[in-house]
């Protein structure tokens, strides 16, 4: 199965000039959803991941599914003010301005082997922030896994030195 067939381009969303990669057709198809989840889990298992940390909000969909497949825990990285217990935070650059993600301070122990996940890597800022959060808590990022990679934006460079795996890579818009 080619997962690419289940991802559709929505031009000019959310703003003019952006081509949004919509994964909702993939989520609607249980066979595609299963294949994508298993493929991400195969990668994570080979890296001996003990925990999955994923970015709000679309990262939660496959992040939780992969954690279940691996039978490991799942940690949500959330926007400011959403987590009820004490947090650590990391800022990342947006096209205009900055945003922040947070993790619970007690989300992971020193030395935990972590898979970082988001549905899509574009410029890499979001994934980089999640990796920074994991490291602040003493975790080891053993891999970063995405369903979709916009390769032409070279987001991998922001994850310098980390192992990066994507199921579907677009080399141009
Ligand atoms: P970045 O931090 O630039 O790597 O952006 C990644 C985050 O923004 C992910 O959480 C994606 O869901 C979202 N995102 C960025 N660009 C797109 C796009 N073209 N289509 C769908 N989602 C996107």
PDB file of C-alpha atoms and ligand atoms in Angstrom:
ATOM      1  CA  UNK A   1       0.000   0.000   0.000  1.00  0.00           C
ATOM      2  CA  UNK A   2       1.261   3.491  -0.817  1.00  0.00           C
ATOM      3  CA  UNK A   3       0.398   5.723   2.138  1.00  0.00           C
ATOM      4  CA  UNK A   4       0.916   8.708  -0.188  1.00  0.00           C
ATOM      5  CA  UNK A   5      -2.433   7.851  -1.793  1.00  0.00           C
ATOM      6  CA  UNK A   6      -4.107   8.517   1.572  1.00  0.00           C
ATOM      7  CA  UNK A   7      -2.578  11.973   2.084  1.00  0.00           C
ATOM      8  CA  UNK A   8      -4.185  14.869   0.256  1.00  0.00           C
ATOM      9  CA  UNK A   9      -2.915  18.326  -0.599  1.00  0.00           C
ATOM     10  CA  UNK A  10      -5.070  21.250   0.496  1.00  0.00           C
ATOM     11  CA  UNK A  11      -3.684  24.374  -1.218  1.00  0.00           C
ATOM     12  CA  UNK A  12      -3.732  27.702   0.599  1.00  0.00           C
ATOM     13  CA  UNK A  13      -4.539  26.249   4.020  1.00  0.00           C
ATOM     14  CA  UNK A  14      -4.304  27.583   6.694  1.00  0.00           C
ATOM     15  CA  UNK A  15      -2.911  30.582   4.800  1.00  0.00           C
ATOM     16  CA  UNK A  16      -2.359  31.535   1.158  1.00  0.00           C
ATOM     17  CA  UNK A  17       0.794  29.887  -0.211  1.00  0.00           C
ATOM     18  CA  UNK A  18       0.829  26.916   2.219  1.00  0.00           C
ATOM     19  CA  UNK A  19       0.050  23.434   0.857  1.00  0.00           C
ATOM     20  CA  UNK A  20      -1.426  21.563   3.811  1.00  0.00           C
ATOM     21  CA  UNK A  21      -0.770  17.802   3.903  1.00  0.00           C
ATOM     22  CA  UNK A  22      -4.056  16.413   5.184  1.00  0.00           C
ATOM     23  CA  UNK A  23      -3.726  12.966   6.773  1.00  0.00           C
ATOM     24  CA  UNK A  24      -7.423  12.558   7.624  1.00  0.00           C
ATOM     25  CA  UNK A  25      -8.017  10.191   4.626  1.00  0.00           C
ATOM     26  CA  UNK A  26      -5.244   7.980   6.057  1.00  0.00           C
ATOM     27  CA  UNK A  27      -6.903   8.031   9.492  1.00  0.00           C
ATOM     28  CA  UNK A  28     -10.221   7.009   7.916  1.00  0.00           C
ATOM     29  CA  UNK A  29      -8.703   3.878   6.377  1.00  0.00           C
ATOM     30  CA  UNK A  30      -8.035   1.221   9.041  1.00  0.00           C
ATOM     31  CA  UNK A  31      -5.616  -0.710   6.804  1.00  0.00           C
ATOM     32  CA  UNK A  32      -3.545   2.410   6.122  1.00  0.00           C
ATOM     33  CA  UNK A  33      -3.701   3.463   9.761  1.00  0.00           C
ATOM     34  CA  UNK A  34      -2.527  -0.008  10.795  1.00  0.00           C
ATOM     35  CA  UNK A  35       0.289  -0.054   8.269  1.00  0.00           C
ATOM     36  CA  UNK A  36       1.556   3.386   9.281  1.00  0.00           C
ATOM     37  CA  UNK A  37       1.370   2.528  12.999  1.00  0.00           C
ATOM     38  CA  UNK A  38       3.228  -0.757  12.521  1.00  0.00           C
ATOM     39  CA  UNK A  39       5.915   0.878  10.356  1.00  0.00           C
ATOM     40  CA  UNK A  40       6.561   3.550  12.988  1.00  0.00           C
ATOM     41  CA  UNK A  41       6.602   0.860  15.700  1.00  0.00           C
ATOM     42  CA  UNK A  42       9.105  -1.290  13.766  1.00  0.00           C
ATOM     43  CA  UNK A  43      11.446   1.688  13.642  1.00  0.00           C
ATOM     44  CA  UNK A  44      10.957   2.529  17.330  1.00  0.00           C
ATOM     45  CA  UNK A  45      11.428  -1.093  18.434  1.00  0.00           C
ATOM     46  CA  UNK A  46      14.712  -1.326  16.517  1.00  0.00           C
ATOM     47  CA  UNK A  47      15.905   1.727  18.473  1.00  0.00           C
ATOM     48  CA  UNK A  48      14.794   0.163  21.794  1.00  0.00           C
ATOM     49  CA  UNK A  49      12.458   3.050  22.605  1.00  0.00           C
ATOM     50  CA  UNK A  50      11.015   2.806  26.123  1.00  0.00           C
ATOM     51  CA  UNK A  51       8.644   5.783  25.849  1.00  0.00           C
ATOM     52  CA  UNK A  52       6.910   7.816  23.125  1.00  0.00           C
ATOM     53  CA  UNK A  53       6.785  11.614  23.439  1.00  0.00           C
ATOM     54  CA  UNK A  54       4.604  13.388  20.869  1.00  0.00           C
ATOM     55  CA  UNK A  55       3.675  16.973  19.989  1.00  0.00           C
ATOM     56  CA  UNK A  56       0.198  18.458  20.354  1.00  0.00           C
ATOM     57  CA  UNK A  57      -2.119  17.853  18.617  1.00  0.00           C
ATOM     58  CA  UNK A  58      -1.859  15.602  15.574  1.00  0.00           C
ATOM     59  CA  UNK A  59       1.209  13.905  17.029  1.00  0.00           C
ATOM     60  CA  UNK A  60      -1.060  12.350  19.654  1.00  0.00           C
ATOM     61  CA  UNK A  61      -2.899  10.228  17.089  1.00  0.00           C
ATOM     62  CA  UNK A  62      -0.060   7.987  15.943  1.00  0.00           C
ATOM     63  CA  UNK A  63       2.035   8.653  19.049  1.00  0.00           C
ATOM     64  CA  UNK A  64      -0.491   6.907  21.272  1.00  0.00           C
ATOM     65  CA  UNK A  65      -1.081   4.127  18.720  1.00  0.00           C
ATOM     66  CA  UNK A  66       2.658   3.424  18.450  1.00  0.00           C
ATOM     67  CA  UNK A  67       3.042   3.414  22.233  1.00  0.00           C
ATOM     68  CA  UNK A  68       0.285   0.795  22.465  1.00  0.00           C
ATOM     69  CA  UNK A  69       1.913  -1.270  19.720  1.00  0.00           C
ATOM     70  CA  UNK A  70       5.233  -1.161  21.609  1.00  0.00           C
ATOM     71  CA  UNK A  71       3.569  -1.597  24.991  1.00  0.00           C
ATOM     72  CA  UNK A  72       5.404   1.449  26.338  1.00  0.00           C
ATOM     73  CA  UNK A  73       4.169   4.682  27.910  1.00  0.00           C
ATOM     74  CA  UNK A  74       3.020   7.805  26.107  1.00  0.00           C
ATOM     75  CA  UNK A  75       3.807  11.414  27.059  1.00  0.00           C
ATOM     76  CA  UNK A  76       1.979  14.389  25.520  1.00  0.00           C
ATOM     77  CA  UNK A  77       3.993  17.566  24.842  1.00  0.00           C
ATOM     78  CA  UNK A  78       1.388  20.297  25.240  1.00  0.00           C
ATOM     79  CA  UNK A  79       0.830  23.964  24.570  1.00  0.00           C
ATOM     80  CA  UNK A  80       1.361  26.281  27.587  1.00  0.00           C
ATOM     81  CA  UNK A  81      -1.170  26.143  30.384  1.00  0.00           C
ATOM     82  CA  UNK A  82      -2.644  22.753  29.484  1.00  0.00           C
ATOM     83  CA  UNK A  83      -0.667  20.482  31.809  1.00  0.00           C
ATOM     84  CA  UNK A  84      -1.843  20.546  35.439  1.00  0.00           C
ATOM     85  CA  UNK A  85       1.362  19.476  37.240  1.00  0.00           C
ATOM     86  CA  UNK A  86       4.773  21.311  37.278  1.00  0.00           C
ATOM     87  CA  UNK A  87       6.345  21.498  33.802  1.00  0.00           C
ATOM     88  CA  UNK A  88       9.493  22.199  31.803  1.00  0.00           C
ATOM     89  CA  UNK A  89       9.123  24.281  28.653  1.00  0.00           C
ATOM     90  CA  UNK A  90      10.896  24.891  25.343  1.00  0.00           C
ATOM     91  CA  UNK A  91      10.306  27.675  22.828  1.00  0.00           C
ATOM     92  CA  UNK A  92      10.420  27.239  19.081  1.00  0.00           C
ATOM     93  CA  UNK A  93      10.241  29.631  16.164  1.00  0.00           C
ATOM     94  CA  UNK A  94       7.147  30.027  14.035  1.00  0.00           C
ATOM     95  CA  UNK A  95       7.016  31.915  10.761  1.00  0.00           C
ATOM     96  CA  UNK A  96       5.981  34.967  12.802  1.00  0.00           C
ATOM     97  CA  UNK A  97       6.972  34.852  16.453  1.00  0.00           C
ATOM     98  CA  UNK A  98       7.542  31.945  18.827  1.00  0.00           C
ATOM     99  CA  UNK A  99       5.497  29.201  20.423  1.00  0.00           C
ATOM    100  CA  UNK A 100       6.110  26.988  23.449  1.00  0.00           C
ATOM    101  CA  UNK A 101       5.629  23.320  24.314  1.00  0.00           C
ATOM    102  CA  UNK A 102       5.655  21.827  27.801  1.00  0.00           C
ATOM    103  CA  UNK A 103       6.163  18.443  29.447  1.00  0.00           C
ATOM    104  CA  UNK A 104       5.345  17.363  32.971  1.00  0.00           C
ATOM    105  CA  UNK A 105       8.542  17.354  35.029  1.00  0.00           C
ATOM    106  CA  UNK A 106       7.783  13.851  36.265  1.00  0.00           C
ATOM    107  CA  UNK A 107       7.056  12.510  32.751  1.00  0.00           C
ATOM    108  CA  UNK A 108      10.303  10.573  32.410  1.00  0.00           C
ATOM    109  CA  UNK A 109      13.303   9.362  34.371  1.00  0.00           C
ATOM    110  CA  UNK A 110      16.977  10.052  33.711  1.00  0.00           C
ATOM    111  CA  UNK A 111      18.317   7.918  30.862  1.00  0.00           C
ATOM    112  CA  UNK A 112      14.916   6.884  29.462  1.00  0.00           C
ATOM    113  CA  UNK A 113      15.171   5.956  25.769  1.00  0.00           C
ATOM    114  CA  UNK A 114      12.596   8.122  23.996  1.00  0.00           C
ATOM    115  CA  UNK A 115      10.997   8.073  20.568  1.00  0.00           C
ATOM    116  CA  UNK A 116       9.972  11.606  19.560  1.00  0.00           C
ATOM    117  CA  UNK A 117       6.998  11.706  17.213  1.00  0.00           C
ATOM    118  CA  UNK A 118       4.889  14.180  15.267  1.00  0.00           C
ATOM    119  CA  UNK A 119       2.613  13.586  12.299  1.00  0.00           C
ATOM    120  CA  UNK A 120       4.724  15.789  10.041  1.00  0.00           C
ATOM    121  CA  UNK A 121       8.126  17.485  10.003  1.00  0.00           C
ATOM    122  CA  UNK A 122       8.311  20.760   8.098  1.00  0.00           C
ATOM    123  CA  UNK A 123      11.015  23.184   9.313  1.00  0.00           C
ATOM    124  CA  UNK A 124      11.813  20.901  12.268  1.00  0.00           C
ATOM    125  CA  UNK A 125      11.158  23.536  14.943  1.00  0.00           C
ATOM    126  CA  UNK A 126       8.402  21.605  16.698  1.00  0.00           C
ATOM    127  CA  UNK A 127      10.311  18.315  16.812  1.00  0.00           C
ATOM    128  CA  UNK A 128      13.439  20.138  17.967  1.00  0.00           C
ATOM    129  CA  UNK A 129      11.504  21.670  20.859  1.00  0.00           C
ATOM    130  CA  UNK A 130      10.199  18.226  21.894  1.00  0.00           C
ATOM    131  CA  UNK A 131      13.749  16.821  21.788  1.00  0.00           C
ATOM    132  CA  UNK A 132      14.951  19.743  23.933  1.00  0.00           C
ATOM    133  CA  UNK A 133      12.230  19.006  26.492  1.00  0.00           C
ATOM    134  CA  UNK A 134      13.193  15.320  26.668  1.00  0.00           C
ATOM    135  CA  UNK A 135      16.829  16.254  27.200  1.00  0.00           C
ATOM    136  CA  UNK A 136      15.974  18.821  29.881  1.00  0.00           C
ATOM    137  CA  UNK A 137      14.540  15.909  31.858  1.00  0.00           C
ATOM    138  CA  UNK A 138      17.586  13.716  31.250  1.00  0.00           C
ATOM    139  CA  UNK A 139      15.978  11.513  28.598  1.00  0.00           C
ATOM    140  CA  UNK A 140      17.832  10.147  25.590  1.00  0.00           C
ATOM    141  CA  UNK A 141      16.204  10.768  22.189  1.00  0.00           C
ATOM    142  CA  UNK A 142      16.891   7.492  20.363  1.00  0.00           C
ATOM    143  CA  UNK A 143      14.936   8.457  17.255  1.00  0.00           C
ATOM    144  CA  UNK A 144      12.491  10.900  15.697  1.00  0.00           C
ATOM    145  CA  UNK A 145       9.694   9.377  13.616  1.00  0.00           C
ATOM    146  CA  UNK A 146       7.170  11.109  11.375  1.00  0.00           C
ATOM    147  CA  UNK A 147       4.425  10.000   9.037  1.00  0.00           C
ATOM    148  CA  UNK A 148       5.188  12.836   6.597  1.00  0.00           C
ATOM    149  CA  UNK A 149       8.397  14.768   5.904  1.00  0.00           C
ATOM    150  CA  UNK A 150       8.536  17.910   3.769  1.00  0.00           C
ATOM    151  CA  UNK A 151      12.085  17.159   2.688  1.00  0.00           C
ATOM    152  CA  UNK A 152      12.485  20.382   0.720  1.00  0.00           C
ATOM    153  CA  UNK A 153      12.267  22.383   3.983  1.00  0.00           C
ATOM    154  CA  UNK A 154      15.276  20.471   5.373  1.00  0.00           C
ATOM    155  CA  UNK A 155      13.832  20.154   8.873  1.00  0.00           C
ATOM    156  CA  UNK A 156      16.235  17.271   9.545  1.00  0.00           C
ATOM    157  CA  UNK A 157      19.005  19.809   9.873  1.00  0.00           C
ATOM    158  CA  UNK A 158      17.358  21.131  13.035  1.00  0.00           C
ATOM    159  CA  UNK A 159      17.612  17.602  14.454  1.00  0.00           C
ATOM    160  CA  UNK A 160      21.321  17.478  13.845  1.00  0.00           C
ATOM    161  CA  UNK A 161      22.945  14.267  15.066  1.00  0.00           C
ATOM    162  CA  UNK A 162      19.626  12.530  15.772  1.00  0.00           C
ATOM    163  CA  UNK A 163      18.254   9.554  13.895  1.00  0.00           C
ATOM    164  CA  UNK A 164      15.244  10.619  11.786  1.00  0.00           C
ATOM    165  CA  UNK A 165      12.740   8.336  10.046  1.00  0.00           C
ATOM    166  CA  UNK A 166       9.728   9.327   7.927  1.00  0.00           C
ATOM    167  CA  UNK A 167       7.220   7.088   6.166  1.00  0.00           C
ATOM    168  CA  UNK A 168       6.414   9.459   3.282  1.00  0.00           C
ATOM    169  CA  UNK A 169       8.875  12.097   2.063  1.00  0.00           C
ATOM    170  CA  UNK A 170       7.955  14.931  -0.319  1.00  0.00           C
ATOM    171  CA  UNK A 171      10.970  16.322  -2.142  1.00  0.00           C
ATOM    172  CA  UNK A 172       9.060  19.297  -3.478  1.00  0.00           C
ATOM    173  CA  UNK A 173       5.868  21.119  -2.696  1.00  0.00           C
TER     174      UNK A 173
HETATM  175  P1  LIG B   1       7.645  22.441  11.857  1.00  0.00           P
HETATM  176  O1  LIG B   1       7.797  22.871  13.283  1.00  0.00           O
HETATM  177  O2  LIG B   1       7.891  23.572  10.883  1.00  0.00           O
HETATM  178  O3  LIG B   1       8.451  21.211  11.521  1.00  0.00           O
HETATM  179  O4  LIG B   1       6.100  22.106  11.638  1.00  0.00           O
HETATM  180  C1  LIG B   1       5.577  20.883  12.047  1.00  0.00           C
HETATM  181  C2  LIG B   1       4.236  21.036  12.677  1.00  0.00           C
HETATM  182  O5  LIG B   1       3.373  21.895  11.924  1.00  0.00           O
HETATM  183  C3  LIG B   1       3.547  19.702  12.735  1.00  0.00           C
HETATM  184  O6  LIG B   1       2.873  19.594  13.984  1.00  0.00           O
HETATM  185  C4  LIG B   1       2.600  19.693  11.570  1.00  0.00           C
HETATM  186  O7  LIG B   1       1.386  19.066  11.920  1.00  0.00           O
HETATM  187  C5  LIG B   1       2.386  21.169  11.221  1.00  0.00           C
HETATM  188  N1  LIG B   1       2.609  21.467   9.793  1.00  0.00           N
HETATM  189  C6  LIG B   1       3.571  22.270   9.284  1.00  0.00           C
HETATM  190  N2  LIG B   1       3.482  22.371   7.951  1.00  0.00           N
HETATM  191  C7  LIG B   1       2.449  21.591   7.582  1.00  0.00           C
HETATM  192  C8  LIG B   1       1.857  21.249   6.313  1.00  0.00           C
HETATM  193  N3  LIG B   1       2.323  21.734   5.148  1.00  0.00           N
HETATM  194  N4  LIG B   1       0.818  20.389   6.315  1.00  0.00           N
HETATM  195  C9  LIG B   1       0.329  19.878   7.474  1.00  0.00           C
HETATM  196  N5  LIG B   1       0.834  20.174   8.688  1.00  0.00           N
HETATM  197  C10 LIG B   1       1.887  21.013   8.757  1.00  0.00           C
END
